[in-house]
PDB file of C-alpha atoms in Angstrom:
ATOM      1  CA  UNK A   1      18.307  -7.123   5.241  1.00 51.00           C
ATOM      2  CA  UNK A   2      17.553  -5.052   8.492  1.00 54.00           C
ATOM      3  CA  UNK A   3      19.345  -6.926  11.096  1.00 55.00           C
ATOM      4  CA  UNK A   4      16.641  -7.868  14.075  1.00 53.00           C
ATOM      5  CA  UNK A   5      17.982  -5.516  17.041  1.00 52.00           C
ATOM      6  CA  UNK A   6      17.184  -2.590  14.065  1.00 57.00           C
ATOM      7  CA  UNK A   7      13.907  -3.547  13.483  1.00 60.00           C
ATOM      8  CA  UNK A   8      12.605  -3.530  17.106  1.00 64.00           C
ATOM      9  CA  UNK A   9      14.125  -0.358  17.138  1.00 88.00           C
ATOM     10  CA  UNK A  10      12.138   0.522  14.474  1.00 91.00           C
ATOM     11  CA  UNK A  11       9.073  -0.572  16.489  1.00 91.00           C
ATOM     12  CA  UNK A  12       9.972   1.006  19.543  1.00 91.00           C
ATOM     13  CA  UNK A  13      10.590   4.391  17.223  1.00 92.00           C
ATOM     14  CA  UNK A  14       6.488   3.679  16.085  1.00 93.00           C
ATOM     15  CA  UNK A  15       5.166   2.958  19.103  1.00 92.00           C
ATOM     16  CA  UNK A  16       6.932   6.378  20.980  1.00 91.00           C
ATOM     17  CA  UNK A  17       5.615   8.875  17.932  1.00 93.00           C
ATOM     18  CA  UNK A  18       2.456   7.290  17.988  1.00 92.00           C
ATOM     19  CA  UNK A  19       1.883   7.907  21.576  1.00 90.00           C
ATOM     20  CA  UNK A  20       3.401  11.439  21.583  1.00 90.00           C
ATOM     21  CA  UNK A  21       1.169  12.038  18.603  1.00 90.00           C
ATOM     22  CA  UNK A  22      -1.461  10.508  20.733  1.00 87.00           C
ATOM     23  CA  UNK A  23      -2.059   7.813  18.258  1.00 91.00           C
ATOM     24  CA  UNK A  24      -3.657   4.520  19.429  1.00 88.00           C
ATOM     25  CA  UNK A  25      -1.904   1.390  17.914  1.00 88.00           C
ATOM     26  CA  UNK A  26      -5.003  -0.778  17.271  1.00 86.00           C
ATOM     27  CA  UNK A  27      -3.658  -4.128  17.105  1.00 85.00           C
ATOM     28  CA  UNK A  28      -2.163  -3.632  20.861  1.00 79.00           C
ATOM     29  CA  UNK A  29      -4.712  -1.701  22.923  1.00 68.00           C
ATOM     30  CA  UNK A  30      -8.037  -2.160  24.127  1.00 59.00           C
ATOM     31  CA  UNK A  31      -9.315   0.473  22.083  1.00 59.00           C
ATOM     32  CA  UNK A  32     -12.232  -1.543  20.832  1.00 66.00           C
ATOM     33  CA  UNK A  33     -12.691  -5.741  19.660  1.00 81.00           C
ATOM     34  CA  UNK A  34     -13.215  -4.305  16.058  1.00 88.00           C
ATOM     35  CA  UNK A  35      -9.368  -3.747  15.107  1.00 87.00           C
ATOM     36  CA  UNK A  36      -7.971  -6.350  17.151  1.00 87.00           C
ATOM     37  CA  UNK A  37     -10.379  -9.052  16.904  1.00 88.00           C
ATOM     38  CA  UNK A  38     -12.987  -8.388  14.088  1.00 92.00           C
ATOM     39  CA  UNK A  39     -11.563  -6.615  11.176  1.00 94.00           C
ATOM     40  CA  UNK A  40      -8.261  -9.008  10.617  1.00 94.00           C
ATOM     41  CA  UNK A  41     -10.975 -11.861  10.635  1.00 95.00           C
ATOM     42  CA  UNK A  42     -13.240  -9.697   8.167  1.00 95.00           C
ATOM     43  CA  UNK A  43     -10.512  -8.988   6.029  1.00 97.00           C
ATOM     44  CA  UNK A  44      -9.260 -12.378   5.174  1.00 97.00           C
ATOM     45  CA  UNK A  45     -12.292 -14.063   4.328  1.00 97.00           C
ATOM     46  CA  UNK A  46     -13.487 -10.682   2.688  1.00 96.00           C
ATOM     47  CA  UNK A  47     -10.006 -10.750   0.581  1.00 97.00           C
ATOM     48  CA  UNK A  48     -10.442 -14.916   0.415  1.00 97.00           C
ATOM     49  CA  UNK A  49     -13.628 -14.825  -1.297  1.00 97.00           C
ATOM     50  CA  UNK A  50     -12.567 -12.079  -3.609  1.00 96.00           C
ATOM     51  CA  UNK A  51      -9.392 -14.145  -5.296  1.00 97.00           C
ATOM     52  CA  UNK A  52     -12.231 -16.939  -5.398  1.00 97.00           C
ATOM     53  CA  UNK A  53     -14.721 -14.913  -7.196  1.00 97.00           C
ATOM     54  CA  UNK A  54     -12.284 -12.621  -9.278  1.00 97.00           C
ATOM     55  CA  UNK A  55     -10.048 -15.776 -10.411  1.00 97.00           C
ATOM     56  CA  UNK A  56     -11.177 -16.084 -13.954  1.00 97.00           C
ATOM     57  CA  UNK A  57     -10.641 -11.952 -14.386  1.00 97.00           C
ATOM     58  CA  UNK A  58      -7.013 -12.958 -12.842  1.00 97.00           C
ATOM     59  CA  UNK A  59      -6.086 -15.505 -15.152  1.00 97.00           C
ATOM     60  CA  UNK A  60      -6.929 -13.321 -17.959  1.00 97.00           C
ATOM     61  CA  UNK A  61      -4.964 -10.502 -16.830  1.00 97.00           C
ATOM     62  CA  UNK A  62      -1.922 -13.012 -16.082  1.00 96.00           C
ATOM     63  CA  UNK A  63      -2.496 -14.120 -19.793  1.00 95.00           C
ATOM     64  CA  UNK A  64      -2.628 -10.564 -21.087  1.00 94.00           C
ATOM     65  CA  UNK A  65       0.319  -9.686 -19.516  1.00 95.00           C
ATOM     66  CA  UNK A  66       2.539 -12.650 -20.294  1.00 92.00           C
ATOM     67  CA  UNK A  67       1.471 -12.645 -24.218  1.00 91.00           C
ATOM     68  CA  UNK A  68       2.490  -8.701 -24.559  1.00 88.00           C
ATOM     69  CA  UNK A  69       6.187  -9.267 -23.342  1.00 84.00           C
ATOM     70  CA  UNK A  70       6.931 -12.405 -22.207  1.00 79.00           C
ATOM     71  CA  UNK A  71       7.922 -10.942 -18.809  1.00 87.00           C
ATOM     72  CA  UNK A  72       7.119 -12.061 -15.412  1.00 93.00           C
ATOM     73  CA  UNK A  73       3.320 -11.726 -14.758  1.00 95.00           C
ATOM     74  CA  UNK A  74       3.907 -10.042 -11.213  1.00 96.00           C
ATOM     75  CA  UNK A  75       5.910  -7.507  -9.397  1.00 94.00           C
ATOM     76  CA  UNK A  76       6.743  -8.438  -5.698  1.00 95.00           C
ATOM     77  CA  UNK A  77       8.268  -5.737  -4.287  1.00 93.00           C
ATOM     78  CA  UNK A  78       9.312  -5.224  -0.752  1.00 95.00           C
ATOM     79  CA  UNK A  79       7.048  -3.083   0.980  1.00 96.00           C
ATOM     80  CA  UNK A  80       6.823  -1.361   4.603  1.00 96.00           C
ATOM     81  CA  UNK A  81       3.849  -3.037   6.612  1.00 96.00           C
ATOM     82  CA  UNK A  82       2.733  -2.846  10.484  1.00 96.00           C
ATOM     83  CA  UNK A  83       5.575  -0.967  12.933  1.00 95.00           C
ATOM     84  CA  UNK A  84       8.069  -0.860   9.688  1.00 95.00           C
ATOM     85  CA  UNK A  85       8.205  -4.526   9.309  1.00 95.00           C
ATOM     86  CA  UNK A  86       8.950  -5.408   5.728  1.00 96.00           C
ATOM     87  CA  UNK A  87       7.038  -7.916   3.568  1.00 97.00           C
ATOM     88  CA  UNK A  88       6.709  -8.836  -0.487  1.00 98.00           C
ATOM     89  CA  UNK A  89       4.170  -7.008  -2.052  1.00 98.00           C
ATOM     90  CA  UNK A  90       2.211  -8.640  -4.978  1.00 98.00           C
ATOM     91  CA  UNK A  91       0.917  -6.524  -8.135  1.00 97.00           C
ATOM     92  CA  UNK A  92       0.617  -7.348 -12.153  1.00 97.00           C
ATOM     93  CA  UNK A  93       3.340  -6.004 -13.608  1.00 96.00           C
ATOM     94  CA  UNK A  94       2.939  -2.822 -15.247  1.00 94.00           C
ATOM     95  CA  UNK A  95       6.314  -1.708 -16.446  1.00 91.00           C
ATOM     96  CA  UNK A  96       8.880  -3.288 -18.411  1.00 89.00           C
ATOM     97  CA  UNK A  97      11.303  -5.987 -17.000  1.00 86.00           C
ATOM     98  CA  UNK A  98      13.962  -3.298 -15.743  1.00 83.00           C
ATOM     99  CA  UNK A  99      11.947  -0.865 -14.132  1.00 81.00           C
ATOM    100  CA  UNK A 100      13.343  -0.253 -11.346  1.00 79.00           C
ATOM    101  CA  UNK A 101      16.794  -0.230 -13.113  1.00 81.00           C
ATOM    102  CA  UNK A 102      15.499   3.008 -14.975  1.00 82.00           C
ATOM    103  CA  UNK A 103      14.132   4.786 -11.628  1.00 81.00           C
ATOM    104  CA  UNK A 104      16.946   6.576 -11.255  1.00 79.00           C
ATOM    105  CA  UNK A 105      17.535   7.966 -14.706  1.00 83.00           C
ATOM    106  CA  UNK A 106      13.815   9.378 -13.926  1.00 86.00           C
ATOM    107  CA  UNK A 107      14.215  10.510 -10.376  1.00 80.00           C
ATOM    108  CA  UNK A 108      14.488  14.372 -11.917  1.00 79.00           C
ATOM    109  CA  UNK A 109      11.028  14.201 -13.599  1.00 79.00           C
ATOM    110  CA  UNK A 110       9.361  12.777 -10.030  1.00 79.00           C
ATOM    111  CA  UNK A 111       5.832  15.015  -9.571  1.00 70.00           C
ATOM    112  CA  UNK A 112       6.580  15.183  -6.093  1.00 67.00           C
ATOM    113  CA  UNK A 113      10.442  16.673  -6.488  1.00 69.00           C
ATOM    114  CA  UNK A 114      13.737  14.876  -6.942  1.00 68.00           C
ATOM    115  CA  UNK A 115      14.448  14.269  -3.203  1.00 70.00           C
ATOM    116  CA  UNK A 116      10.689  12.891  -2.312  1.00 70.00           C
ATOM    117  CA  UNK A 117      10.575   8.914  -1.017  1.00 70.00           C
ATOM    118  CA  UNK A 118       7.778   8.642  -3.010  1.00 70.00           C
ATOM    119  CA  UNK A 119       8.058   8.113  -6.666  1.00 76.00           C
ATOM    120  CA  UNK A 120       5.555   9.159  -9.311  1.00 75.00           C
ATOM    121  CA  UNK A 121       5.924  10.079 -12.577  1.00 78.00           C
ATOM    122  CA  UNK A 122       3.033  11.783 -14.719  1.00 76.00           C
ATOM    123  CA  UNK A 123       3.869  10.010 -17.635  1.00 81.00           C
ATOM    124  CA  UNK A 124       6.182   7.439 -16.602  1.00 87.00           C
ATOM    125  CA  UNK A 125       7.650   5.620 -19.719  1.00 89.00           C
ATOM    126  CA  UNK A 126       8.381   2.594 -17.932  1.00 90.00           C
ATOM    127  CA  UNK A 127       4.869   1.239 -18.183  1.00 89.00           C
ATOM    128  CA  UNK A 128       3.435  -1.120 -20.436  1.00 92.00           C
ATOM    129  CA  UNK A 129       0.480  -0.871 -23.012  1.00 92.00           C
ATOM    130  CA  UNK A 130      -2.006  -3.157 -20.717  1.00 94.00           C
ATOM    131  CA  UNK A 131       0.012  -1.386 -17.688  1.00 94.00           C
ATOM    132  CA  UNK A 132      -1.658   1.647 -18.472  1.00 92.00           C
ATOM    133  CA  UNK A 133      -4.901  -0.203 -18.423  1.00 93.00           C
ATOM    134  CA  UNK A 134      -4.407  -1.963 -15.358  1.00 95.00           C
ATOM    135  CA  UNK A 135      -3.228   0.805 -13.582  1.00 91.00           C
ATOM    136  CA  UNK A 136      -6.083   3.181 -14.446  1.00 89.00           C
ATOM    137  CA  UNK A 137      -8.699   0.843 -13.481  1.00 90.00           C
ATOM    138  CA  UNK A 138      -6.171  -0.149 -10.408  1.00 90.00           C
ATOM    139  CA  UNK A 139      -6.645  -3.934 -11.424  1.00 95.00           C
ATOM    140  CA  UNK A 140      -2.886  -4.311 -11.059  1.00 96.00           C
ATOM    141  CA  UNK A 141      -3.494  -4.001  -7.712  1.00 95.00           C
ATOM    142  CA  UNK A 142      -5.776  -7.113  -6.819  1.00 97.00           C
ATOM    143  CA  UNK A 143      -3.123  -9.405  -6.231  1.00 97.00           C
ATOM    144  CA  UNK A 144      -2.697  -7.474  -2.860  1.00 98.00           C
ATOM    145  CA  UNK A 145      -5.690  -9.483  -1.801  1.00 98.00           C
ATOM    146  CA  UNK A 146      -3.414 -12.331  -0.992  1.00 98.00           C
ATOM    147  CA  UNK A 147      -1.048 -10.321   1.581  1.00 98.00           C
ATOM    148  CA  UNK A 148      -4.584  -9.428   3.461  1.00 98.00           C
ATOM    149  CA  UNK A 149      -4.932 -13.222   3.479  1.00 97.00           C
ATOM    150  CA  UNK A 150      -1.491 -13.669   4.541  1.00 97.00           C
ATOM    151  CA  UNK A 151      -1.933 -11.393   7.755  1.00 95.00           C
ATOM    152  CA  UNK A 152       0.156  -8.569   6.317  1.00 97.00           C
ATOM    153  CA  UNK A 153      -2.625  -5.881   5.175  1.00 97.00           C
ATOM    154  CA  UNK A 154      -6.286  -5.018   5.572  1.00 97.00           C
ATOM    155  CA  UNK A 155      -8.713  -3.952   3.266  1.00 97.00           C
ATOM    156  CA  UNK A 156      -8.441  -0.854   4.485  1.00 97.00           C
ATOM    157  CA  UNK A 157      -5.512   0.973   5.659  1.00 96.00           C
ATOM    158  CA  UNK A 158      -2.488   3.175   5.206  1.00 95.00           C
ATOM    159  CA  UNK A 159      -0.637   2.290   1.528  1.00 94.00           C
ATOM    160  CA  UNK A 160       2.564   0.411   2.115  1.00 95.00           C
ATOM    161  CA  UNK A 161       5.278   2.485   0.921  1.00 93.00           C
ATOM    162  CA  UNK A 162       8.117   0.810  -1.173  1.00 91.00           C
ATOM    163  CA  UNK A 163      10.925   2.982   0.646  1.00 90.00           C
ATOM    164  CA  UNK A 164      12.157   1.888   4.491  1.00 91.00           C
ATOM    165  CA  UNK A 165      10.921   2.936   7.504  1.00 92.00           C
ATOM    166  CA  UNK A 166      14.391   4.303   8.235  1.00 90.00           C
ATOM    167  CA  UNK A 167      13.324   6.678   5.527  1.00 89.00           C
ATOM    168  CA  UNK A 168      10.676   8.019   7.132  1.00 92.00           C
ATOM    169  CA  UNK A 169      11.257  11.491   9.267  1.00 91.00           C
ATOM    170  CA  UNK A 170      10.107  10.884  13.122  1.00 92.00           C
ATOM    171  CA  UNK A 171       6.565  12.348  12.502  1.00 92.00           C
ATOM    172  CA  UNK A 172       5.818   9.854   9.063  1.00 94.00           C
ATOM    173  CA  UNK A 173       6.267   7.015  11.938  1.00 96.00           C
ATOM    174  CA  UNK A 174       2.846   7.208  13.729  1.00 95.00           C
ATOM    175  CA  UNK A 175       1.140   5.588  10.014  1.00 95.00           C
ATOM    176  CA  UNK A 176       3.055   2.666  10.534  1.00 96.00           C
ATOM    177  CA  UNK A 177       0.501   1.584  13.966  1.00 95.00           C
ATOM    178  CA  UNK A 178      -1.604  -0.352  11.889  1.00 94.00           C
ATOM    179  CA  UNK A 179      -1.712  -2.702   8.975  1.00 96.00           C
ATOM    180  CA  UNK A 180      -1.207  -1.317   5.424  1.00 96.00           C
ATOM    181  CA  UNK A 181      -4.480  -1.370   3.575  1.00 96.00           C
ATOM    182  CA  UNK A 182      -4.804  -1.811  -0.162  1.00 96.00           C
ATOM    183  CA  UNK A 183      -7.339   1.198   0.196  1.00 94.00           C
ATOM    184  CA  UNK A 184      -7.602   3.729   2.328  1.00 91.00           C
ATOM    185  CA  UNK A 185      -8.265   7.648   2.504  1.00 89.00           C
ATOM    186  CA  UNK A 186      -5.648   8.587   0.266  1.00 86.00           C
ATOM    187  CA  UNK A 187      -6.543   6.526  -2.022  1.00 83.00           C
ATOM    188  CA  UNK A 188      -9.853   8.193  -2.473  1.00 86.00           C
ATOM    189  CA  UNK A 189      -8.517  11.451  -1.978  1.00 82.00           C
ATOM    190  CA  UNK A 190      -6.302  12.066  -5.251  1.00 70.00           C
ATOM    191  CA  UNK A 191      -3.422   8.750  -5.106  1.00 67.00           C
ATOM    192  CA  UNK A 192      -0.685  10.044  -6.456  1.00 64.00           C
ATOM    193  CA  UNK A 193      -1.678  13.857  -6.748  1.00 67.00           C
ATOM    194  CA  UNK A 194      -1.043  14.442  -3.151  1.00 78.00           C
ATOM    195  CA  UNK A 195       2.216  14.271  -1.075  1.00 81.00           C
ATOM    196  CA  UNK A 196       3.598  12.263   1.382  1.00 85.00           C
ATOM    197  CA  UNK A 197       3.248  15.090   4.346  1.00 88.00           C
ATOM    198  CA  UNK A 198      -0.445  15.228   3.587  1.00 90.00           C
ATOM    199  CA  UNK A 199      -1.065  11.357   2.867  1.00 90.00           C
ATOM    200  CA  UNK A 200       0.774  10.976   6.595  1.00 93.00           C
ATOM    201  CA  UNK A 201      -1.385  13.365   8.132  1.00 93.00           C
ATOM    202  CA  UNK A 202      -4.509  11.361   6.279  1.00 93.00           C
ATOM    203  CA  UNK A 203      -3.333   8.074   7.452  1.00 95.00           C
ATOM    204  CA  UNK A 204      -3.354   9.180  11.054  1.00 95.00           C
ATOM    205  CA  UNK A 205      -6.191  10.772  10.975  1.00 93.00           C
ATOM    206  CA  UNK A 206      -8.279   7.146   9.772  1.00 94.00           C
ATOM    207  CA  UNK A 207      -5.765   5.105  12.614  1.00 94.00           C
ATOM    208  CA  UNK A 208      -7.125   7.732  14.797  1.00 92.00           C
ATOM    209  CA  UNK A 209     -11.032   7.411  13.907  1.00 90.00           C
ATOM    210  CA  UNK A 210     -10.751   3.755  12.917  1.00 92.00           C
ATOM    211  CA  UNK A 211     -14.086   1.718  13.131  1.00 92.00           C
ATOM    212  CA  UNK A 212     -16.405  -0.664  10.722  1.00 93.00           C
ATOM    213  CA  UNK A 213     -18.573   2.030   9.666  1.00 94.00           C
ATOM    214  CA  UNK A 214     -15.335   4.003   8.643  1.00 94.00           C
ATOM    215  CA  UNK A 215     -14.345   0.900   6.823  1.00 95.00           C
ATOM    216  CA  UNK A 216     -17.166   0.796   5.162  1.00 95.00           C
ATOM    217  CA  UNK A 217     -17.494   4.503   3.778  1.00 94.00           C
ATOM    218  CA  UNK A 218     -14.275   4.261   2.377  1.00 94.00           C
ATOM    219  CA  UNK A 219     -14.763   0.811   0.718  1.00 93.00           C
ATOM    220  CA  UNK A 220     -17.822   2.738  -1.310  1.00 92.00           C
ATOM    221  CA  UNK A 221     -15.676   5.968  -1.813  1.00 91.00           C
ATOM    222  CA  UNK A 222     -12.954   3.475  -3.386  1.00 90.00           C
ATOM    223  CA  UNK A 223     -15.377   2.157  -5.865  1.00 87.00           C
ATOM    224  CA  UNK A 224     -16.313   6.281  -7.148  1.00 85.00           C
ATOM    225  CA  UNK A 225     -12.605   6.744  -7.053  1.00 80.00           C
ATOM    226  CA  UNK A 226     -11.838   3.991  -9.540  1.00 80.00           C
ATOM    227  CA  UNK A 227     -14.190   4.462 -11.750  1.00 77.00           C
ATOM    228  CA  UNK A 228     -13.004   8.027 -12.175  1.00 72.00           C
ATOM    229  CA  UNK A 229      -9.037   7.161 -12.156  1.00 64.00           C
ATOM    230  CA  UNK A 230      -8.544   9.811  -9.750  1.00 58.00           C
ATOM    231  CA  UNK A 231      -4.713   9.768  -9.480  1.00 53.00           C
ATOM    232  CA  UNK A 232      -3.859   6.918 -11.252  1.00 56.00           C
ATOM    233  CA  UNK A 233      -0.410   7.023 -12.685  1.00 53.00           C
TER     234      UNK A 233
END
């Protein structure tokens, strides 16, 4: 773990890119009472009333999953959040027990090259007959509506990445001035198709242009985007 001196020098390291890159960081400015005071509240009971109403789909899924392998039902994963703090990330699981144990075996077939952070395959092995299901229709994905209760993500928002923030180069650090989102523009713009230069430059540019009706759009966008699995891996 990150000792505490590191990770306030990971803040600092957001904060100065993101003003350089004249980035506002929502959550600290006056830029506007929407992203400081309105959408966290939004968000909560918005992701609160969605675990309600969605429970019975949940429990099915967690008995789908459990009767297939006998694995856990969820992946928590360690995720980067707001000004590279870390937090656990909760999906279904999708892959086998040992996933990550396999990722590097696969690291040579990753669509965006063997060096890239970010890890897709296009026909990753790893992943489980209702995995495949669940990730095409991104239902593996609604457990993430508990970290926006939690405080740690918004609806909408830059995707947490799985990799540090140490990982990042000094221009990927401006994406990290406001919450993750479990959607967001790349996620209606092609997932895992695109690369993490151009999902950067995406995530600025909705930090930068940040409001409800911006929200909004992309919310409706997200629902077109999963009905066609654009992405999905």
């Amino acid at each position: 773990m990150p000792r505490p001196e590191r990770r306030r020098d990971i803040a600092r390291r957001v904060r100065f890119e993101a003003d350089m890159r004249a980035v506002p960081l929502p959550l600290e400015h006056k830029v506007g009472n929407y992203a400081r005071l309105v959408k966290p509240q939004i968000d909560r009971v918005i992701a609160l009333i969605g675990l309600i109403i969605l429970s019975p789909l949940l429990i099915i899924v967690a008995i789908l999953i459990k009767l297939t392998d006998r694995g856990p039902i969820f992946f928590v994963q360690q995720r980067t959040g707001y000004l590279g703090k870390r937090f656990p990330l909760f999906k279904f699981r999708t892959m086998v027990p040992n996933a990550e144990a396999l990722k590097e075996s696969l690291r040579s077939a990753n669509i965006h090259g063997a060096d890239s952070p970010d890890f897709k395959l296009l026909h990753d092995p790893r992943i489980t007959r209702i995995g495949r299901i669940l990730r095409k229709t991104s239902i593996d994905e609604l457990p993430n509506l508990l970290n926006i209760v939690r405080g740690e993500m918004s609806i909408v928002g830059p995707r947490p990445t799985s990799f540090d923030a140490t990982t990042y180069s000094m221009s990927h650090l401006p994406r990290l001035a406001a919450r993750p989102g479990l959607t967001g523009l790349w996620q209606v713009s092609g997932r895992a198709n695109i690369g993490f230069d151009e999902r950067v430059e995406m995530d600025i540019a909705y930090i930068r242009t940040m409001s409800a009706q911006r929200d909004l759009q992309l919310i409706v966008k997200t629902v077109s985007a999963v009905r066609r699995g654009d992405g999905a891996h």
